[in-house]
mmCIF file of C-alpha atoms in Angstrom:
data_model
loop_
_atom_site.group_PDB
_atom_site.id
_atom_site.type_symbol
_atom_site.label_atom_id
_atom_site.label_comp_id
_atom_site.label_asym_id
_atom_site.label_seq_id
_atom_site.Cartn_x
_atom_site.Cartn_y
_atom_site.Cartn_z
ATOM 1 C CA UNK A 1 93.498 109.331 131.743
ATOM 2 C CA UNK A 2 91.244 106.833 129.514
ATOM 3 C CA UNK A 3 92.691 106.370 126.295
ATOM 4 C CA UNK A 4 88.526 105.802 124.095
ATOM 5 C CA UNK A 5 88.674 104.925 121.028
ATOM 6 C CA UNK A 6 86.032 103.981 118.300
ATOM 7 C CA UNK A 7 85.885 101.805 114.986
ATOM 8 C CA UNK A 8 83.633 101.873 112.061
ATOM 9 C CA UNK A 9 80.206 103.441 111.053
ATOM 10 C CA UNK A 10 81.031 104.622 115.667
ATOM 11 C CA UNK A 11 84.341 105.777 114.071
ATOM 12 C CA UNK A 12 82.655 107.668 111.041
ATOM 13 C CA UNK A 13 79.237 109.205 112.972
ATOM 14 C CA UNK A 14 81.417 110.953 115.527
ATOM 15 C CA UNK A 15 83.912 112.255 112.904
ATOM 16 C CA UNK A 16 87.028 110.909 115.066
ATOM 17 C CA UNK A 17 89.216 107.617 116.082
ATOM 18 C CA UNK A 18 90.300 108.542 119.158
ATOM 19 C CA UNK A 19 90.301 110.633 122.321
ATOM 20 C CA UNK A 20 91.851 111.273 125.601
ATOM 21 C CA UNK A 21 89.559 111.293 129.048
ATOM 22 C CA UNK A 22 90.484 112.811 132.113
ATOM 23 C CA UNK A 23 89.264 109.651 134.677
ATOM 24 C CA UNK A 24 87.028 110.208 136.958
ATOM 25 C CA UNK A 25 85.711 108.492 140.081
ATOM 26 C CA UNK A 26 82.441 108.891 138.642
ATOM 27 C CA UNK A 27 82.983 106.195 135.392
ATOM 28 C CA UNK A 28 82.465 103.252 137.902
ATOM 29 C CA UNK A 29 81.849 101.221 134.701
ATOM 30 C CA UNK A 30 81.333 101.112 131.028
ATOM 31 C CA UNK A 31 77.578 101.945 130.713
ATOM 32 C CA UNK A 32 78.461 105.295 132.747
ATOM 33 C CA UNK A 33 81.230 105.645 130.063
ATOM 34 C CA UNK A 34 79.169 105.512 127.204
ATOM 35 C CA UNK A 35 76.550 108.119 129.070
ATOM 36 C CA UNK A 36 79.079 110.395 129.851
ATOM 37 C CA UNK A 37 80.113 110.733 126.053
ATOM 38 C CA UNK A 38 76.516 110.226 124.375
ATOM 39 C CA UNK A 39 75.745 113.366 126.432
ATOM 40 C CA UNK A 40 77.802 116.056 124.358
ATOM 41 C CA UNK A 41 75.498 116.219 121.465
ATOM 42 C CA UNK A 42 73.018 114.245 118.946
ATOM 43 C CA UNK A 43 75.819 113.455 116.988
ATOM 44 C CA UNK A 44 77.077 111.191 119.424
ATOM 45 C CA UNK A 45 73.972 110.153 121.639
ATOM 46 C CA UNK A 46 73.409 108.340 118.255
ATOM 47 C CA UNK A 47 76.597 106.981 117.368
ATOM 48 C CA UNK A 48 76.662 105.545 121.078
ATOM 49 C CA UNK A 49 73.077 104.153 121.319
ATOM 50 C CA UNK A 50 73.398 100.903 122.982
ATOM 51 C CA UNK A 51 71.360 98.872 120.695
ATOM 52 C CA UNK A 52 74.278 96.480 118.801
ATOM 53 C CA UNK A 53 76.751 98.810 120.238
ATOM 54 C CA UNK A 54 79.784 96.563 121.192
ATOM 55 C CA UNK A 55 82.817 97.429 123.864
ATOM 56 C CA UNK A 56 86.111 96.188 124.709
ATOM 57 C CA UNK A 57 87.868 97.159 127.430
ATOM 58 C CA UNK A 58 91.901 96.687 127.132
ATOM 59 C CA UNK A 59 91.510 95.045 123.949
ATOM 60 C CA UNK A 60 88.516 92.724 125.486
ATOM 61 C CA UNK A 61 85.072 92.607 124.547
ATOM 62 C CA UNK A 62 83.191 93.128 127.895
ATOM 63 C CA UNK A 63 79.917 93.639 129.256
ATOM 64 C CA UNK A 64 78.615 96.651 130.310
ATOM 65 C CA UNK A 65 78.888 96.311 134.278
ATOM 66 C CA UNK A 66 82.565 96.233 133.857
ATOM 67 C CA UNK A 67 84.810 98.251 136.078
ATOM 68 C CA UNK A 68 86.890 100.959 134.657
ATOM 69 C CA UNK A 69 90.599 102.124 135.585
ATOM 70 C CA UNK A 70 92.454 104.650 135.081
ATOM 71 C CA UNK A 71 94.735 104.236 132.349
ATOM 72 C CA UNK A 72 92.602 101.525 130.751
ATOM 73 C CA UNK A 73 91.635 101.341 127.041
ATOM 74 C CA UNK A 74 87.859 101.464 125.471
ATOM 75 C CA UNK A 75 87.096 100.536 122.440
ATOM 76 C CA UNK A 76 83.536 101.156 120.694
ATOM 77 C CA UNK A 77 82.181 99.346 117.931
ATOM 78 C CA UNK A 78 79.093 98.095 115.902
ATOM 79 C CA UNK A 79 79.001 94.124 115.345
ATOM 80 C CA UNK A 80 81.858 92.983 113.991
ATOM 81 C CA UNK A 81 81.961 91.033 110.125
ATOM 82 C CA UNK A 82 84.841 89.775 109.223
ATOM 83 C CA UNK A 83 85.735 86.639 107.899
ATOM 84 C CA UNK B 1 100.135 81.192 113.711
ATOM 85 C CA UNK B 2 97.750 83.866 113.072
ATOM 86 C CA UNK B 3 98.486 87.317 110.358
ATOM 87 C CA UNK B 4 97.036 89.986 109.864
ATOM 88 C CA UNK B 5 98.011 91.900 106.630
ATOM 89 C CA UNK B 6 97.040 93.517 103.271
ATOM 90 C CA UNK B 7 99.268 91.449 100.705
ATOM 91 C CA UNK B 8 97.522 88.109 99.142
ATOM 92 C CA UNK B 9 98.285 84.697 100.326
ATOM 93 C CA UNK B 10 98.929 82.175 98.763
ATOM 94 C CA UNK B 11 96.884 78.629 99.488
ATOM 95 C CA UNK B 12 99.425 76.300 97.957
ATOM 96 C CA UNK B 13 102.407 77.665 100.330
ATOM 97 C CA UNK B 14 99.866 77.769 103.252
ATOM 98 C CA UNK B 15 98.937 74.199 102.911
ATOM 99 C CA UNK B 16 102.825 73.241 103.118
ATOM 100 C CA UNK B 17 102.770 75.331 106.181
ATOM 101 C CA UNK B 18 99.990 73.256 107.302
ATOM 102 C CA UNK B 19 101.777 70.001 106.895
ATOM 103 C CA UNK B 20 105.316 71.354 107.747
ATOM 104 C CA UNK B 21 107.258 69.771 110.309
ATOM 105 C CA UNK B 22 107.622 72.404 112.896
ATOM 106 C CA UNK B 23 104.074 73.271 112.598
ATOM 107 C CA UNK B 24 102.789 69.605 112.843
ATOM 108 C CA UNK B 25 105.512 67.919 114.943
ATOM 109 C CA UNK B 26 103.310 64.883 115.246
ATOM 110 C CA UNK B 27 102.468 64.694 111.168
ATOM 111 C CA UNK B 28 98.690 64.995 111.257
ATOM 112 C CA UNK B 29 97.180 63.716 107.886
ATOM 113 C CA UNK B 30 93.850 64.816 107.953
ATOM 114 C CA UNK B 31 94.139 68.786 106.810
ATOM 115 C CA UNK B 32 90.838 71.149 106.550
ATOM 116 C CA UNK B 33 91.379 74.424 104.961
ATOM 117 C CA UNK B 34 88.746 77.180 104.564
ATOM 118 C CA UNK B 35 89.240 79.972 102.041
ATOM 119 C CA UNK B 36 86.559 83.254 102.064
ATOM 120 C CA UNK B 37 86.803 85.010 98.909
ATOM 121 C CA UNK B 38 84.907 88.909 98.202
ATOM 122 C CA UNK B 39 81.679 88.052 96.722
ATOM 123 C CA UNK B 40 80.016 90.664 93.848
ATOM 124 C CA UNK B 41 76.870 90.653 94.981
ATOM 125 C CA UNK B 42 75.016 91.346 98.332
ATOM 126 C CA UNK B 43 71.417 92.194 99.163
ATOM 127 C CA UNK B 44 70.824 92.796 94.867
ATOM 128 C CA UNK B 45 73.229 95.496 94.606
ATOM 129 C CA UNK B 46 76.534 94.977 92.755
ATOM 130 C CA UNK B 47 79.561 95.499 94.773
ATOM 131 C CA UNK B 48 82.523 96.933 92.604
ATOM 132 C CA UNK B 49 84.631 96.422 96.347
ATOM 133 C CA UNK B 50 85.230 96.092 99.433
ATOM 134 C CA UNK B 51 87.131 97.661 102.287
ATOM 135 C CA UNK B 52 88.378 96.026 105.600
ATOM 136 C CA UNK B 53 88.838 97.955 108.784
ATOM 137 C CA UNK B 54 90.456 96.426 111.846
ATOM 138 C CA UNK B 55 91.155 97.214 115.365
ATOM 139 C CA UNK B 56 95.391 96.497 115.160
ATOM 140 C CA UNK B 57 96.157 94.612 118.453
ATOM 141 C CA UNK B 58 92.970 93.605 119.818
ATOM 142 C CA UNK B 59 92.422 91.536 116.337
ATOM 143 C CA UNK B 60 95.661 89.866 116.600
ATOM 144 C CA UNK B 61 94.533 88.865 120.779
ATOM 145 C CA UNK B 62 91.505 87.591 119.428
ATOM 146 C CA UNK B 63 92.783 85.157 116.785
ATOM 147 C CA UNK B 64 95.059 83.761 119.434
ATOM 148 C CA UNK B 65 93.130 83.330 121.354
ATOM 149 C CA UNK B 66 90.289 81.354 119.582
ATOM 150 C CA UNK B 67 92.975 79.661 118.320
ATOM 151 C CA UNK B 68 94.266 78.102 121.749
ATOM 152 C CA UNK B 69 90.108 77.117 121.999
ATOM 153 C CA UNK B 70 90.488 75.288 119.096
ATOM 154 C CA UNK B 71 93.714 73.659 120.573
ATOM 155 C CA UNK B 72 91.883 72.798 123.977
ATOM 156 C CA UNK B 73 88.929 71.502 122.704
ATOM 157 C CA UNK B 74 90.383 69.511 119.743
ATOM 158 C CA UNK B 75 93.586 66.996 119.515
ATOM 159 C CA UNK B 76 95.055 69.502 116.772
ATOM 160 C CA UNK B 77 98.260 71.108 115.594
ATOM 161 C CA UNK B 78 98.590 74.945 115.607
ATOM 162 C CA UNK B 79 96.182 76.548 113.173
ATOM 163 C CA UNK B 80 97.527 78.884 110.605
ATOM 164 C CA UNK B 81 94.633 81.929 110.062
ATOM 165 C CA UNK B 82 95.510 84.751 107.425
ATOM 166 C CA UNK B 83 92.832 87.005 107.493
ATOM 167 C CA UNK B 84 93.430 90.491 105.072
ATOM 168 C CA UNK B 85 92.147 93.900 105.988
ATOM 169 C CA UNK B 86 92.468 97.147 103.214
ATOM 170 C CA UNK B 87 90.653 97.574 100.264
ATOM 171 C CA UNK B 88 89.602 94.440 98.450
ATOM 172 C CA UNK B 89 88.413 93.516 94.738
ATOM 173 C CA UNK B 90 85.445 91.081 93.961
ATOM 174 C CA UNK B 91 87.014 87.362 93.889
ATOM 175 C CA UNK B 92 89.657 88.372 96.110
ATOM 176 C CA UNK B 93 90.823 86.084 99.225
ATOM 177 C CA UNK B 94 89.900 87.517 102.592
ATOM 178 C CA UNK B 95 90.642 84.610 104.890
ATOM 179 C CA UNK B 96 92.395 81.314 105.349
ATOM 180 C CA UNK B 97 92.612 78.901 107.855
ATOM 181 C CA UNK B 98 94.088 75.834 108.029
ATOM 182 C CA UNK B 99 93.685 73.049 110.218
ATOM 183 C CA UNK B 100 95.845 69.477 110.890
ATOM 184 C CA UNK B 101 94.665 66.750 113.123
ATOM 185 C CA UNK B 102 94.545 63.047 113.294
ATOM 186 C CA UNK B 103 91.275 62.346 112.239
ATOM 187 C CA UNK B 104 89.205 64.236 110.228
ATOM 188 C CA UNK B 105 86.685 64.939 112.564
ATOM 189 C CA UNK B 106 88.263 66.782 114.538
ATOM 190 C CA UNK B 107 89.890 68.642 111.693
ATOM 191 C CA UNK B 108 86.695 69.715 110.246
ATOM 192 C CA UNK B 109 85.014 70.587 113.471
ATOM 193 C CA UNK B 110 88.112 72.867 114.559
ATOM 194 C CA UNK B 111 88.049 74.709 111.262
ATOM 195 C CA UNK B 112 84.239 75.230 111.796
ATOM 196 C CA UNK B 113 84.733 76.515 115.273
ATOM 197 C CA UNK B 114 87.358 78.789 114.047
ATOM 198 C CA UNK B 115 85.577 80.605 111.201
ATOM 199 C CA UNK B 116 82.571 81.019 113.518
ATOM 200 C CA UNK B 117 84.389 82.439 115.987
ATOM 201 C CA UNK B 118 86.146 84.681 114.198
ATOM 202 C CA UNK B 119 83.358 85.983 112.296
ATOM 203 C CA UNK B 120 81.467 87.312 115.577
ATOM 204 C CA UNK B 121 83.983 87.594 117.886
ATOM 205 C CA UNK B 122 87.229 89.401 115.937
ATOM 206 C CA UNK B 123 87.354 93.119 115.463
ATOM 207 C CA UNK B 124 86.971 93.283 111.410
ATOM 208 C CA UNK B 125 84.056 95.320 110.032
ATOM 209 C CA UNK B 126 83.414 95.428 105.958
ATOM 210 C CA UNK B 127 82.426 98.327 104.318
ATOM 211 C CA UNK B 128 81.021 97.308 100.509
ATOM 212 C CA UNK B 129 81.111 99.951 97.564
ATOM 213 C CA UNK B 130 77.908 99.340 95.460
ATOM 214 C CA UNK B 131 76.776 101.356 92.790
ATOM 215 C CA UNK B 132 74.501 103.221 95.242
ATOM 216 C CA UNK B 133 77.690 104.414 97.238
ATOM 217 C CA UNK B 134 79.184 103.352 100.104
ATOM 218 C CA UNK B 135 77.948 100.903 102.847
ATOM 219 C CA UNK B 136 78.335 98.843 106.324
ATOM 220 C CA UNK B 137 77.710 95.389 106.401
ATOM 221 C CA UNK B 138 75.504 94.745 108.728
ATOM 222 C CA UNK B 139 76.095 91.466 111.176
ATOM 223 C CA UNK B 140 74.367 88.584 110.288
ATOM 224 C CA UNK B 141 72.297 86.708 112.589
ATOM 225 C CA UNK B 142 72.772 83.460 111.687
ATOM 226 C CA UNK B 143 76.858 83.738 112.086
ATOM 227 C CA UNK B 144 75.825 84.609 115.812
ATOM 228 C CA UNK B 145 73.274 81.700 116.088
ATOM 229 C CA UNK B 146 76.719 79.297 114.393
ATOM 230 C CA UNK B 147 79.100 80.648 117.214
ATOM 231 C CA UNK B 148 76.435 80.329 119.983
ATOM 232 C CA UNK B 149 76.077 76.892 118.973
ATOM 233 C CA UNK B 150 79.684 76.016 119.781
ATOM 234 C CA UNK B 151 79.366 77.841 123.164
ATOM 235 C CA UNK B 152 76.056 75.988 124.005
ATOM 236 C CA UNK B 153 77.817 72.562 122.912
ATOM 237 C CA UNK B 154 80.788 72.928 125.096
ATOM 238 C CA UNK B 155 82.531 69.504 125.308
#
């Protein structure tokens, strides 16, 4: 299972924080992650567009080539401004 | 030693922190502090507040880890960074950090790397309240181009 969860104006467009994904051999990476989940309607094909759209895998920001395992965390999020 | 809260802080018990012994074992006497306080205005519209969201866990692993940077690159004792998250008033303190070292230099240039570094790289995101409603703040440019310098100027 992939524990996905998102964090701002991602958090707000999708309506939800957090979800649980059955793994599949499929997700070889992130990019295929974010596919997979822009796919299930406008709603979030938008709040996933890639353009500024940042990802952390097991607390980590990483790029999108970045292998995914089961049990691992993602995180999505716009550009972050703190500080 | 890095927080992450919603309560104030206060500057004049940070800065003994700072200077304390069993934060600066060595007694480093050149101390850099940076304070970020809620402005009330942004792109012309008033802002009557401000709300912090955070990403509890990964935000803490970030700050220590820009803080042990700071530590490799520079000849400095542990930096204290407060940084708040919740909702905020105009004037309010967001974040403090606070640096000791030898010289001041290094002090300065450590508390620079640390604000610019945070500011792109730690999970915060501000949402403003303006008259107009609710919005994002969008990143700014120029806090990427400040970081990028650091990682383009690696000693």
């Amino acid at each position: 299972m992939l524990s996905i969860v998102f964090f701002a104006q991602t958090r707000e467009i999708i309506g939800q924080g957090e979800l649980s994904l059955p793994f599949e051999q499929a997700f070889s990476n992130l990019e295929n992650i974010r596919t997979h989940l822009a796919q299930q309607s406008d709603k979030w094909d938008l709040a996933l567009t890639r353009d500024k759209l940042l990802v952390a895998v097991n607390q980590e920001m990483s790029p999108w080539d970045t292998p995914v395992n089961d049990g691992d965390e993602i995180a999505f999020f716009p550009p972050v401004t703190g500080g | 030693m890095i927080s992450v809260q919603t309560q104030d802080f206060d500057i004049g018990a940070l800065y003994q922190q700072v200077t304390a012994s069993d934060n600066n074992p060595l007694g480093y006497g050149a101390i850099v502090t940076f304070v970020g306080k809620v402005r009330d205005f942004n792109l012309e519209q008033n802002v009557s507040g401000l709300s912090l969201e955070h990403y509890p866990g990964m935000t803490e692993k970030t700050l220590l880890n820009i803080s042990q940077q700071a530590k490799n690159r520079w000849l400095i004792a542990d930096p204290i960074i407060i940084h708040r998250v919740g909702d905020l008033q105009p004037g309010d303190q967001i974040v403090y950090i606070g640096v000791a070292s030898a010289h001041r230099k290094a002090a300065f240039e450590a508390c620079e790397f640390l604000i610019d570094y945070l500011k792109t790289q730690a999970p915060f995101w501000k949402k403003e309240q303006t008259e107009a409603g609710y919005q994002w703040i969008d990143a700014r440019e120029s806090d990427q181009q400040a970081a990028t310098k650091w990682a383009n100027n690696d000693e």
